[in-house]
Amino acid sequence: MAETYTPMIEQYREIKRQHADKILFFRLGDFYEMFFEDAEIAARELEITLTGRDGGAGRRVPMCGVPFHAADTYIARLINKGYKVAICEQVEDPKQAKGIVRREVIKIITPGTVLSDVLLPDKSNNYLVVIHEQNDIITMAGADISTGECYWADFAGPYRLNTLCDHLYRLSPAEIVLTGLLTDKETLDTFLANRLHGCTITNLAIENSETTQELLQHHFPDEELPHSGAAIAVGHLLYYLHQTLKTDLSHVNRLMRYNAAEFMTIDTAALRNLEITRNLRDGGRKDTLLSILDFTQTAMGGRLLKKWLEYPLLSVHEIIRRQDAVDELLTNPGVRQVLQEKLGHIYDLERIVTRAEVGTANGRDLIALKQSLSSLPTIKLHVQSMQSALLGEIGAKMETYEDIVALIDRAIVDNPPHSVRDGGIIKTGYNQELDELREIAQDSQQWLMAFEAREKERTGIKSLKVGYNKVFGYYIEVTNANRAAVPSEYIRKQTLTSAERYITPELKEFETKVLGAQEKIVQLEYYLFTIVRDCVKKHIPRLQETARQLAVIDCLVSLSEAAARYNYRRPAITNNREIIIRDGRHPVVERLLDREVFVPNDTELNHHDCEVMIITGPNMAGKSTYMRQVALLVLMAQVGSFIPAREAAITPVDRIFTRVGASDDLATGQSTFMVEMNEVAHILKHATTNSLVILDEIGRGTSTFDGMSIARAVIEYIKDRIKAKTLFATHYHELTELAEQKKGIKNFTVAVKERGSEVVFLRRIVPGGADKSYGIHVARLAGLPKKVIERAQTILAELEQYAVAHVLAATALPAPQAHVSLFSDPIIEELLKVDIMTTTPLEALNILFKLQKMAKEGSGR
């Protein structure tokens, strides 16, 4: 015989079958309850008590629950752990229900579809991404439903999956929805596991594609509709959003296309190595370029600034437009201060209007909207007075919404309750019927006091009192000692241990009137609130545009504030394919120095006489900082920011590539050297003559001669074929010979000052090549024991003497020849240059190699 459950549990099981992959929050009174496996998972993940409930058939089923008014906090914890939650509500009045109350899932919350403030970071987007592949083209359709953003992008060619992965890393989506088959899905899975391990993956299968196409055509205007392959991806995105949010999504009203030709490309390696918006330590904002430049006052501005840094511009014209605005705000500190103050009073408009559209905005949201819009007239006045084109255009177009401000001010109390269904949200004087009902409710207390006094006088029962409770309503309570004095018209209502409770026709009539008024007040207030909220909904597209305008203003003010505080200068943006920086400083490192002054450095890269900079010098001397500094200053310039430099002239680059640091990729079983070679291969495949390439210590992960050979071949390939502007740091001093052999390669080194056995790194990049590594000195700085340092110096001296002896032996010839001599001038000069006490084993081998080469040339071999 089939197992049977109570009707309520059967209802739960039926709804759960339709949402098997989600945790079902099942509404029972003032709680959301979970049963069976969901209860066990929720109790474990939320650390709440697992209990049980009679499920019928003589058995108890696992159960746990959370208060409905505090559900957002618990849902947030589940979502952050990668779970999906289905919210099941009562959809009919229990008083009118015949049998069990009807329940339905009213929305589904997934990591990519959250709307609650508790679940959303203020200054970061929360993207949901759909990926679809068709005819060797991968289309990505993405949306942040909390802000209404929606766009798509195509990725084609043999490296389309790599390009997609780089784009995904910049977006950091909370959820990715896969539709259909994807070529090389294993590569995508590996990337997600290593770089976006917190992202939830959802597989979506849609049998009827006509449904998605109808959604697409009805949602966006014809001029925004993409081609067939992209249309499928965007259609699937809309379908998934409708299935989860269960609203019309009218706030998602603009479909944009990402055009790679408009922006500098920053791949995953560069974004990580340069720590632009996420640090390498824990992926947070601390000590990133974003943390240094972010003086934004609004959540919208914070999100936009992050985008600007991850998608720098290529257009000289657009960069200069931003620069002009930053410049004007920098030279008008009074205006900048007023704008910062007013922007500080603006809440997250994008997300407020989204909550208004989906019906979750409460009274506090509308008050936040009113306060935000109240700042607009002052912002508009100051912005439209600016002379720069970008600010002037925004100021001219900005609306101020006095009608919405006035409506909310008339209707909504200044400090409304969180719930919109409990009353207390509408101001007195806004609606006559509501005011009359409130008068009835307010007069009730006076009536009750008068009624109680009159009954005491009439009956002579001085202890008589009138009360109320939710179960029995209003009553007259008389102690047992006074029961004999109770009038005959009193109707017994409830018996207590020491008293009796009664009702009278007059009190019953009052109860009906008052309770009816209170119920009507709550219903009318909610109705009036929805009318106001619907008025706001009519303006959603306009409000979204205003939010975007405010975000741009906020970003420009933020960049001008950074320039003022940090003494940044405006770089010239040119078309002559040069990068010239005078006294440049690392924007992050200089802010972290407490007692040191950051040493500035010059840079000059062009396609004439300095296309490749080979930078030698000891570890810890500042080579990596310098190279990252150049990359960050170029990026900042293309964002429209001023930069930490005395002066600069920069031509936009199409891409920035970085190969720095050493790390194993244990998840894929790749060694440090393999990771390094993969990254170098990626650069050599994708770099162009308009790119900026940063290479740090290529070839260190293998043997000396293998590494040196690879490093040299890479430099030659970049110089001869790609012709990208390149900074190449190396410990292979032999590579400095390339500067003599190839025009466009120049040697630079980090200046070092020696004081006896002490060495001081001066942090200055100067022309020339280094001739020492100072490895033991760096080991001393790192804190190796004194005995180890002393022993290393002894061993080094022995190895150097051994190496020199072998040099002499290797260069000795079996028989004198007229045209060659061991003691010929070049060899003598080279031997005299050798400092035996400081030469490392690697340098000794290099000396041997060089002398042998000279000997061969001298002997004619």
PDB file of N, CA and C in Angstrom, residues 363-447:
ATOM      1  N   GLY A 363       7.956  51.257   2.039  1.00  0.00           N
ATOM      2  CA  GLY A 363       7.886  52.684   2.311  1.00  0.00           C
ATOM      3  C   GLY A 363       9.254  53.320   2.462  1.00  0.00           C
ATOM      4  N   ARG A 364      10.186  52.593   3.054  1.00  0.00           N
ATOM      5  CA  ARG A 364      11.529  53.132   3.229  1.00  0.00           C
ATOM      6  C   ARG A 364      12.220  53.342   1.888  1.00  0.00           C
ATOM      7  N   ASP A 365      11.949  52.474   0.923  1.00  0.00           N
ATOM      8  CA  ASP A 365      12.504  52.658  -0.417  1.00  0.00           C
ATOM      9  C   ASP A 365      11.990  53.949  -1.041  1.00  0.00           C
ATOM     10  N   LEU A 366      10.701  54.226  -0.870  1.00  0.00           N
ATOM     11  CA  LEU A 366      10.141  55.439  -1.457  1.00  0.00           C
ATOM     12  C   LEU A 366      10.679  56.693  -0.765  1.00  0.00           C
ATOM     13  N   ILE A 367      10.886  56.632   0.531  1.00  0.00           N
ATOM     14  CA  ILE A 367      11.485  57.770   1.226  1.00  0.00           C
ATOM     15  C   ILE A 367      12.931  57.965   0.749  1.00  0.00           C
ATOM     16  N   ALA A 368      13.654  56.866   0.554  1.00  0.00           N
ATOM     17  CA  ALA A 368      15.020  56.961   0.022  1.00  0.00           C
ATOM     18  C   ALA A 368      15.009  57.565  -1.379  1.00  0.00           C
ATOM     19  N   LEU A 369      14.012  57.183  -2.164  1.00  0.00           N
ATOM     20  CA  LEU A 369      13.872  57.753  -3.506  1.00  0.00           C
ATOM     21  C   LEU A 369      13.608  59.256  -3.422  1.00  0.00           C
ATOM     22  N   LYS A 370      12.717  59.649  -2.528  1.00  0.00           N
ATOM     23  CA  LYS A 370      12.401  61.081  -2.365  1.00  0.00           C
ATOM     24  C   LYS A 370      13.644  61.866  -1.958  1.00  0.00           C
ATOM     25  N   GLN A 371      14.367  61.353  -0.971  1.00  0.00           N
ATOM     26  CA  GLN A 371      15.564  62.051  -0.515  1.00  0.00           C
ATOM     27  C   GLN A 371      16.619  62.140  -1.616  1.00  0.00           C
ATOM     28  N   SER A 372      16.736  61.078  -2.409  1.00  0.00           N
ATOM     29  CA  SER A 372      17.700  61.079  -3.514  1.00  0.00           C
ATOM     30  C   SER A 372      17.328  62.115  -4.567  1.00  0.00           C
ATOM     31  N   LEU A 373      16.063  62.101  -4.977  1.00  0.00           N
ATOM     32  CA  LEU A 373      15.626  63.025  -6.021  1.00  0.00           C
ATOM     33  C   LEU A 373      15.663  64.472  -5.545  1.00  0.00           C
ATOM     34  N   SER A 374      15.566  64.685  -4.240  1.00  0.00           N
ATOM     35  CA  SER A 374      15.605  66.048  -3.712  1.00  0.00           C
ATOM     36  C   SER A 374      16.966  66.704  -3.922  1.00  0.00           C
ATOM     37  N   SER A 375      18.012  65.900  -4.126  1.00  0.00           N
ATOM     38  CA  SER A 375      19.353  66.449  -4.357  1.00  0.00           C
ATOM     39  C   SER A 375      19.574  66.855  -5.814  1.00  0.00           C
ATOM     40  N   LEU A 376      18.685  66.425  -6.699  1.00  0.00           N
ATOM     41  CA  LEU A 376      18.931  66.623  -8.128  1.00  0.00           C
ATOM     42  C   LEU A 376      18.954  68.087  -8.569  1.00  0.00           C
ATOM     43  N   PRO A 377      18.055  68.943  -8.092  1.00  0.00           N
ATOM     44  CA  PRO A 377      18.109  70.330  -8.572  1.00  0.00           C
ATOM     45  C   PRO A 377      19.466  70.994  -8.343  1.00  0.00           C
ATOM     46  N   THR A 378      20.071  70.796  -7.167  1.00  0.00           N
ATOM     47  CA  THR A 378      21.380  71.393  -6.891  1.00  0.00           C
ATOM     48  C   THR A 378      22.455  70.775  -7.773  1.00  0.00           C
ATOM     49  N   ILE A 379      22.411  69.440  -7.936  1.00  0.00           N
ATOM     50  CA  ILE A 379      23.392  68.772  -8.797  1.00  0.00           C
ATOM     51  C   ILE A 379      23.264  69.277 -10.231  1.00  0.00           C
ATOM     52  N   LYS A 380      22.048  69.369 -10.729  1.00  0.00           N
ATOM     53  CA  LYS A 380      21.818  69.840 -12.093  1.00  0.00           C
ATOM     54  C   LYS A 380      22.331  71.267 -12.271  1.00  0.00           C
ATOM     55  N   LEU A 381      22.057  72.112 -11.306  1.00  0.00           N
ATOM     56  CA  LEU A 381      22.466  73.513 -11.383  1.00  0.00           C
ATOM     57  C   LEU A 381      23.981  73.636 -11.533  1.00  0.00           C
ATOM     58  N   HIS A 382      24.728  72.888 -10.740  1.00  0.00           N
ATOM     59  CA  HIS A 382      26.186  72.990 -10.783  1.00  0.00           C
ATOM     60  C   HIS A 382      26.774  72.297 -12.007  1.00  0.00           C
ATOM     61  N   VAL A 383      26.220  71.154 -12.375  1.00  0.00           N
ATOM     62  CA  VAL A 383      26.787  70.404 -13.496  1.00  0.00           C
ATOM     63  C   VAL A 383      26.550  71.130 -14.818  1.00  0.00           C
ATOM     64  N   GLN A 384      25.364  71.663 -15.010  1.00  0.00           N
ATOM     65  CA  GLN A 384      25.091  72.316 -16.290  1.00  0.00           C
ATOM     66  C   GLN A 384      25.826  73.654 -16.428  1.00  0.00           C
ATOM     67  N   SER A 385      26.402  74.146 -15.333  1.00  0.00           N
ATOM     68  CA  SER A 385      27.197  75.369 -15.418  1.00  0.00           C
ATOM     69  C   SER A 385      28.629  75.089 -15.859  1.00  0.00           C
ATOM     70  N   MET A 386      29.008  73.822 -15.914  1.00  0.00           N
ATOM     71  CA  MET A 386      30.364  73.448 -16.315  1.00  0.00           C
ATOM     72  C   MET A 386      30.569  73.650 -17.816  1.00  0.00           C
ATOM     73  N   GLN A 387      31.802  73.939 -18.207  1.00  0.00           N
ATOM     74  CA  GLN A 387      32.120  74.198 -19.610  1.00  0.00           C
ATOM     75  C   GLN A 387      32.511  72.931 -20.373  1.00  0.00           C
ATOM     76  N   SER A 388      32.986  71.909 -19.668  1.00  0.00           N
ATOM     77  CA  SER A 388      33.394  70.680 -20.356  1.00  0.00           C
ATOM     78  C   SER A 388      32.179  70.011 -20.993  1.00  0.00           C
ATOM     79  N   ALA A 389      32.372  69.434 -22.163  1.00  0.00           N
ATOM     80  CA  ALA A 389      31.257  68.908 -22.953  1.00  0.00           C
ATOM     81  C   ALA A 389      30.502  67.807 -22.226  1.00  0.00           C
ATOM     82  N   LEU A 390      31.231  66.883 -21.603  1.00  0.00           N
ATOM     83  CA  LEU A 390      30.587  65.732 -20.970  1.00  0.00           C
ATOM     84  C   LEU A 390      29.689  66.170 -19.823  1.00  0.00           C
ATOM     85  N   LEU A 391      30.185  67.028 -18.954  1.00  0.00           N
ATOM     86  CA  LEU A 391      29.377  67.496 -17.829  1.00  0.00           C
ATOM     87  C   LEU A 391      28.222  68.367 -18.312  1.00  0.00           C
ATOM     88  N   GLY A 392      28.492  69.215 -19.287  1.00  0.00           N
ATOM     89  CA  GLY A 392      27.441  70.082 -19.801  1.00  0.00           C
ATOM     90  C   GLY A 392      26.288  69.307 -20.395  1.00  0.00           C
ATOM     91  N   GLU A 393      26.600  68.249 -21.139  1.00  0.00           N
ATOM     92  CA  GLU A 393      25.555  67.422 -21.749  1.00  0.00           C
ATOM     93  C   GLU A 393      24.713  66.734 -20.684  1.00  0.00           C
ATOM     94  N   ILE A 394      25.358  66.211 -19.657  1.00  0.00           N
ATOM     95  CA  ILE A 394      24.615  65.546 -18.582  1.00  0.00           C
ATOM     96  C   ILE A 394      23.707  66.540 -17.872  1.00  0.00           C
ATOM     97  N   GLY A 395      24.257  67.708 -17.559  1.00  0.00           N
ATOM     98  CA  GLY A 395      23.468  68.715 -16.871  1.00  0.00           C
ATOM     99  C   GLY A 395      22.256  69.155 -17.661  1.00  0.00           C
ATOM    100  N   ALA A 396      22.410  69.276 -18.974  1.00  0.00           N
ATOM    101  CA  ALA A 396      21.297  69.721 -19.818  1.00  0.00           C
ATOM    102  C   ALA A 396      20.184  68.685 -19.875  1.00  0.00           C
ATOM    103  N   LYS A 397      20.541  67.401 -19.824  1.00  0.00           N
ATOM    104  CA  LYS A 397      19.556  66.330 -19.975  1.00  0.00           C
ATOM    105  C   LYS A 397      18.926  65.895 -18.652  1.00  0.00           C
ATOM    106  N   MET A 398      19.567  66.202 -17.548  1.00  0.00           N
ATOM    107  CA  MET A 398      19.117  65.671 -16.264  1.00  0.00           C
ATOM    108  C   MET A 398      17.742  66.214 -15.869  1.00  0.00           C
ATOM    109  N   GLU A 399      16.859  65.315 -15.452  1.00  0.00           N
ATOM    110  CA  GLU A 399      15.548  65.696 -14.938  1.00  0.00           C
ATOM    111  C   GLU A 399      15.599  65.791 -13.416  1.00  0.00           C
ATOM    112  N   THR A 400      14.628  66.505 -12.834  1.00  0.00           N
ATOM    113  CA  THR A 400      14.650  66.705 -11.379  1.00  0.00           C
ATOM    114  C   THR A 400      13.435  66.119 -10.647  1.00  0.00           C
ATOM    115  N   TYR A 401      12.398  65.712 -11.356  1.00  0.00           N
ATOM    116  CA  TYR A 401      11.297  64.912 -10.801  1.00  0.00           C
ATOM    117  C   TYR A 401      10.605  65.571  -9.600  1.00  0.00           C
ATOM    118  N   GLU A 402      10.315  66.851  -9.695  1.00  0.00           N
ATOM    119  CA  GLU A 402       9.622  67.521  -8.580  1.00  0.00           C
ATOM    120  C   GLU A 402       8.265  66.897  -8.305  1.00  0.00           C
ATOM    121  N   ASP A 403       7.601  66.380  -9.354  1.00  0.00           N
ATOM    122  CA  ASP A 403       6.272  65.789  -9.162  1.00  0.00           C
ATOM    123  C   ASP A 403       6.341  64.525  -8.315  1.00  0.00           C
ATOM    124  N   ILE A 404       7.363  63.676  -8.561  1.00  0.00           N
ATOM    125  CA  ILE A 404       7.491  62.448  -7.766  1.00  0.00           C
ATOM    126  C   ILE A 404       7.856  62.789  -6.321  1.00  0.00           C
ATOM    127  N   VAL A 405       8.757  63.745  -6.152  1.00  0.00           N
ATOM    128  CA  VAL A 405       9.151  64.158  -4.805  1.00  0.00           C
ATOM    129  C   VAL A 405       7.939  64.666  -4.030  1.00  0.00           C
ATOM    130  N   ALA A 406       7.128  65.504  -4.691  1.00  0.00           N
ATOM    131  CA  ALA A 406       5.940  66.063  -4.024  1.00  0.00           C
ATOM    132  C   ALA A 406       4.938  64.974  -3.675  1.00  0.00           C
ATOM    133  N   LEU A 407       4.729  64.009  -4.586  1.00  0.00           N
ATOM    134  CA  LEU A 407       3.776  62.928  -4.334  1.00  0.00           C
ATOM    135  C   LEU A 407       4.202  62.093  -3.130  1.00  0.00           C
ATOM    136  N   ILE A 408       5.455  61.670  -3.104  1.00  0.00           N
ATOM    137  CA  ILE A 408       5.932  60.851  -1.981  1.00  0.00           C
ATOM    138  C   ILE A 408       5.888  61.647  -0.689  1.00  0.00           C
ATOM    139  N   ASP A 409       6.221  62.935  -0.762  1.00  0.00           N
ATOM    140  CA  ASP A 409       6.212  63.773   0.433  1.00  0.00           C
ATOM    141  C   ASP A 409       4.812  63.910   1.012  1.00  0.00           C
ATOM    142  N   ARG A 410       3.807  64.008   0.147  1.00  0.00           N
ATOM    143  CA  ARG A 410       2.417  64.117   0.614  1.00  0.00           C
ATOM    144  C   ARG A 410       1.907  62.794   1.171  1.00  0.00           C
ATOM    145  N   ALA A 411       2.334  61.691   0.567  1.00  0.00           N
ATOM    146  CA  ALA A 411       1.693  60.405   0.845  1.00  0.00           C
ATOM    147  C   ALA A 411       2.360  59.571   1.940  1.00  0.00           C
ATOM    148  N   ILE A 412       3.685  59.535   1.982  1.00  0.00           N
ATOM    149  CA  ILE A 412       4.390  58.557   2.821  1.00  0.00           C
ATOM    150  C   ILE A 412       4.968  59.240   4.059  1.00  0.00           C
ATOM    151  N   VAL A 413       4.775  58.617   5.216  1.00  0.00           N
ATOM    152  CA  VAL A 413       5.329  59.165   6.452  1.00  0.00           C
ATOM    153  C   VAL A 413       6.852  59.161   6.379  1.00  0.00           C
ATOM    154  N   ASP A 414       7.483  60.051   7.140  1.00  0.00           N
ATOM    155  CA  ASP A 414       8.934  60.207   7.038  1.00  0.00           C
ATOM    156  C   ASP A 414       9.708  58.997   7.533  1.00  0.00           C
ATOM    157  N   ASN A 415       9.133  58.270   8.482  1.00  0.00           N
ATOM    158  CA  ASN A 415       9.824  57.097   9.027  1.00  0.00           C
ATOM    159  C   ASN A 415       8.889  55.889   8.965  1.00  0.00           C
ATOM    160  N   PRO A 416       8.659  55.342   7.783  1.00  0.00           N
ATOM    161  CA  PRO A 416       7.672  54.269   7.629  1.00  0.00           C
ATOM    162  C   PRO A 416       8.167  52.939   8.206  1.00  0.00           C
ATOM    163  N   PRO A 417       7.244  52.046   8.562  1.00  0.00           N
ATOM    164  CA  PRO A 417       7.644  50.708   9.023  1.00  0.00           C
ATOM    165  C   PRO A 417       8.198  49.895   7.861  1.00  0.00           C
ATOM    166  N   HIS A 418       8.866  48.810   8.197  1.00  0.00           N
ATOM    167  CA  HIS A 418       9.455  47.960   7.149  1.00  0.00           C
ATOM    168  C   HIS A 418       8.384  47.277   6.312  1.00  0.00           C
ATOM    169  N   SER A 419       7.356  46.808   6.979  1.00  0.00           N
ATOM    170  CA  SER A 419       6.281  46.106   6.264  1.00  0.00           C
ATOM    171  C   SER A 419       5.289  47.107   5.685  1.00  0.00           C
ATOM    172  N   VAL A 420       4.762  46.780   4.498  1.00  0.00           N
ATOM    173  CA  VAL A 420       3.775  47.654   3.861  1.00  0.00           C
ATOM    174  C   VAL A 420       2.355  47.159   4.117  1.00  0.00           C
ATOM    175  N   ARG A 421       2.182  46.099   4.866  1.00  0.00           N
ATOM    176  CA  ARG A 421       0.856  45.494   5.068  1.00  0.00           C
ATOM    177  C   ARG A 421       0.350  45.621   6.508  1.00  0.00           C
ATOM    178  N   ASP A 422       1.057  46.395   7.329  1.00  0.00           N
ATOM    179  CA  ASP A 422       0.643  46.522   8.726  1.00  0.00           C
ATOM    180  C   ASP A 422       0.166  47.922   9.074  1.00  0.00           C
ATOM    181  N   GLY A 423       0.022  48.788   8.081  1.00  0.00           N
ATOM    182  CA  GLY A 423      -0.434  50.147   8.345  1.00  0.00           C
ATOM    183  C   GLY A 423       0.681  51.051   8.814  1.00  0.00           C
ATOM    184  N   GLY A 424       0.298  52.313   9.124  1.00  0.00           N
ATOM    185  CA  GLY A 424       1.270  53.269   9.628  1.00  0.00           C
ATOM    186  C   GLY A 424       2.203  53.817   8.585  1.00  0.00           C
ATOM    187  N   ILE A 425       1.805  53.750   7.318  1.00  0.00           N
ATOM    188  CA  ILE A 425       2.710  54.134   6.232  1.00  0.00           C
ATOM    189  C   ILE A 425       2.257  55.400   5.505  1.00  0.00           C
ATOM    190  N   ILE A 426       0.954  55.709   5.554  1.00  0.00           N
ATOM    191  CA  ILE A 426       0.391  56.850   4.817  1.00  0.00           C
ATOM    192  C   ILE A 426       0.187  58.031   5.759  1.00  0.00           C
ATOM    193  N   LYS A 427       0.558  59.215   5.289  1.00  0.00           N
ATOM    194  CA  LYS A 427       0.432  60.425   6.101  1.00  0.00           C
ATOM    195  C   LYS A 427      -1.032  60.825   6.300  1.00  0.00           C
ATOM    196  N   THR A 428      -1.294  61.426   7.448  1.00  0.00           N
ATOM    197  CA  THR A 428      -2.603  62.033   7.698  1.00  0.00           C
ATOM    198  C   THR A 428      -2.787  63.225   6.758  1.00  0.00           C
ATOM    199  N   GLY A 429      -3.982  63.339   6.201  1.00  0.00           N
ATOM    200  CA  GLY A 429      -4.269  64.435   5.286  1.00  0.00           C
ATOM    201  C   GLY A 429      -4.147  64.056   3.827  1.00  0.00           C
ATOM    202  N   TYR A 430      -3.612  62.850   3.548  1.00  0.00           N
ATOM    203  CA  TYR A 430      -3.448  62.436   2.157  1.00  0.00           C
ATOM    204  C   TYR A 430      -4.752  61.890   1.581  1.00  0.00           C
ATOM    205  N   ASN A 431      -5.538  61.174   2.407  1.00  0.00           N
ATOM    206  CA  ASN A 431      -6.766  60.552   1.926  1.00  0.00           C
ATOM    207  C   ASN A 431      -7.864  60.744   2.966  1.00  0.00           C
ATOM    208  N   GLN A 432      -9.010  61.313   2.549  1.00  0.00           N
ATOM    209  CA  GLN A 432     -10.086  61.652   3.478  1.00  0.00           C
ATOM    210  C   GLN A 432     -10.681  60.421   4.138  1.00  0.00           C
ATOM    211  N   GLU A 433     -10.929  59.374   3.356  1.00  0.00           N
ATOM    212  CA  GLU A 433     -11.523  58.157   3.928  1.00  0.00           C
ATOM    213  C   GLU A 433     -10.616  57.557   4.987  1.00  0.00           C
ATOM    214  N   LEU A 434      -9.326  57.547   4.716  1.00  0.00           N
ATOM    215  CA  LEU A 434      -8.372  57.012   5.684  1.00  0.00           C
ATOM    216  C   LEU A 434      -8.371  57.857   6.956  1.00  0.00           C
ATOM    217  N   ASP A 435      -8.438  59.156   6.788  1.00  0.00           N
ATOM    218  CA  ASP A 435      -8.460  60.029   7.973  1.00  0.00           C
ATOM    219  C   ASP A 435      -9.690  59.766   8.836  1.00  0.00           C
ATOM    220  N   GLU A 436     -10.853  59.538   8.188  1.00  0.00           N
ATOM    221  CA  GLU A 436     -12.086  59.274   8.938  1.00  0.00           C
ATOM    222  C   GLU A 436     -11.982  57.959   9.704  1.00  0.00           C
ATOM    223  N   LEU A 437     -11.448  56.963   9.056  1.00  0.00           N
ATOM    224  CA  LEU A 437     -11.282  55.666   9.726  1.00  0.00           C
ATOM    225  C   LEU A 437     -10.322  55.793  10.908  1.00  0.00           C
ATOM    226  N   ARG A 438      -9.281  56.569  10.739  1.00  0.00           N
ATOM    227  CA  ARG A 438      -8.336  56.762  11.836  1.00  0.00           C
ATOM    228  C   ARG A 438      -8.986  57.493  13.009  1.00  0.00           C
ATOM    229  N   GLU A 439      -9.867  58.426  12.692  1.00  0.00           N
ATOM    230  CA  GLU A 439     -10.559  59.140  13.766  1.00  0.00           C
ATOM    231  C   GLU A 439     -11.403  58.170  14.582  1.00  0.00           C
ATOM    232  N   ILE A 440     -12.066  57.247  13.891  1.00  0.00           N
ATOM    233  CA  ILE A 440     -12.849  56.233  14.591  1.00  0.00           C
ATOM    234  C   ILE A 440     -11.953  55.409  15.505  1.00  0.00           C
ATOM    235  N   ALA A 441     -10.802  54.968  14.966  1.00  0.00           N
ATOM    236  CA  ALA A 441      -9.886  54.155  15.760  1.00  0.00           C
ATOM    237  C   ALA A 441      -9.318  54.941  16.923  1.00  0.00           C
ATOM    238  N   GLN A 442      -8.981  56.210  16.702  1.00  0.00           N
ATOM    239  CA  GLN A 442      -8.415  57.030  17.775  1.00  0.00           C
ATOM    240  C   GLN A 442      -9.458  57.353  18.844  1.00  0.00           C
ATOM    241  N   ASP A 443     -10.713  57.610  18.388  1.00  0.00           N
ATOM    242  CA  ASP A 443     -11.781  57.932  19.348  1.00  0.00           C
ATOM    243  C   ASP A 443     -12.166  56.733  20.194  1.00  0.00           C
ATOM    244  N   SER A 444     -11.793  55.531  19.750  1.00  0.00           N
ATOM    245  CA  SER A 444     -12.220  54.317  20.453  1.00  0.00           C
ATOM    246  C   SER A 444     -11.685  54.268  21.880  1.00  0.00           C
ATOM    247  N   GLN A 445     -10.480  54.739  22.090  1.00  0.00           N
ATOM    248  CA  GLN A 445      -9.914  54.697  23.428  1.00  0.00           C
ATOM    249  C   GLN A 445     -10.691  55.598  24.392  1.00  0.00           C
ATOM    250  N   GLN A 446     -11.031  56.776  23.892  1.00  0.00           N
ATOM    251  CA  GLN A 446     -11.816  57.680  24.739  1.00  0.00           C
ATOM    252  C   GLN A 446     -13.202  57.086  25.019  1.00  0.00           C
ATOM    253  N   TRP A 447     -13.796  56.469  23.990  1.00  0.00           N
ATOM    254  CA  TRP A 447     -15.114  55.855  24.156  1.00  0.00           C
ATOM    255  C   TRP A 447     -15.055  54.744  25.187  1.00  0.00           C
TER     256      TRP A 447
END
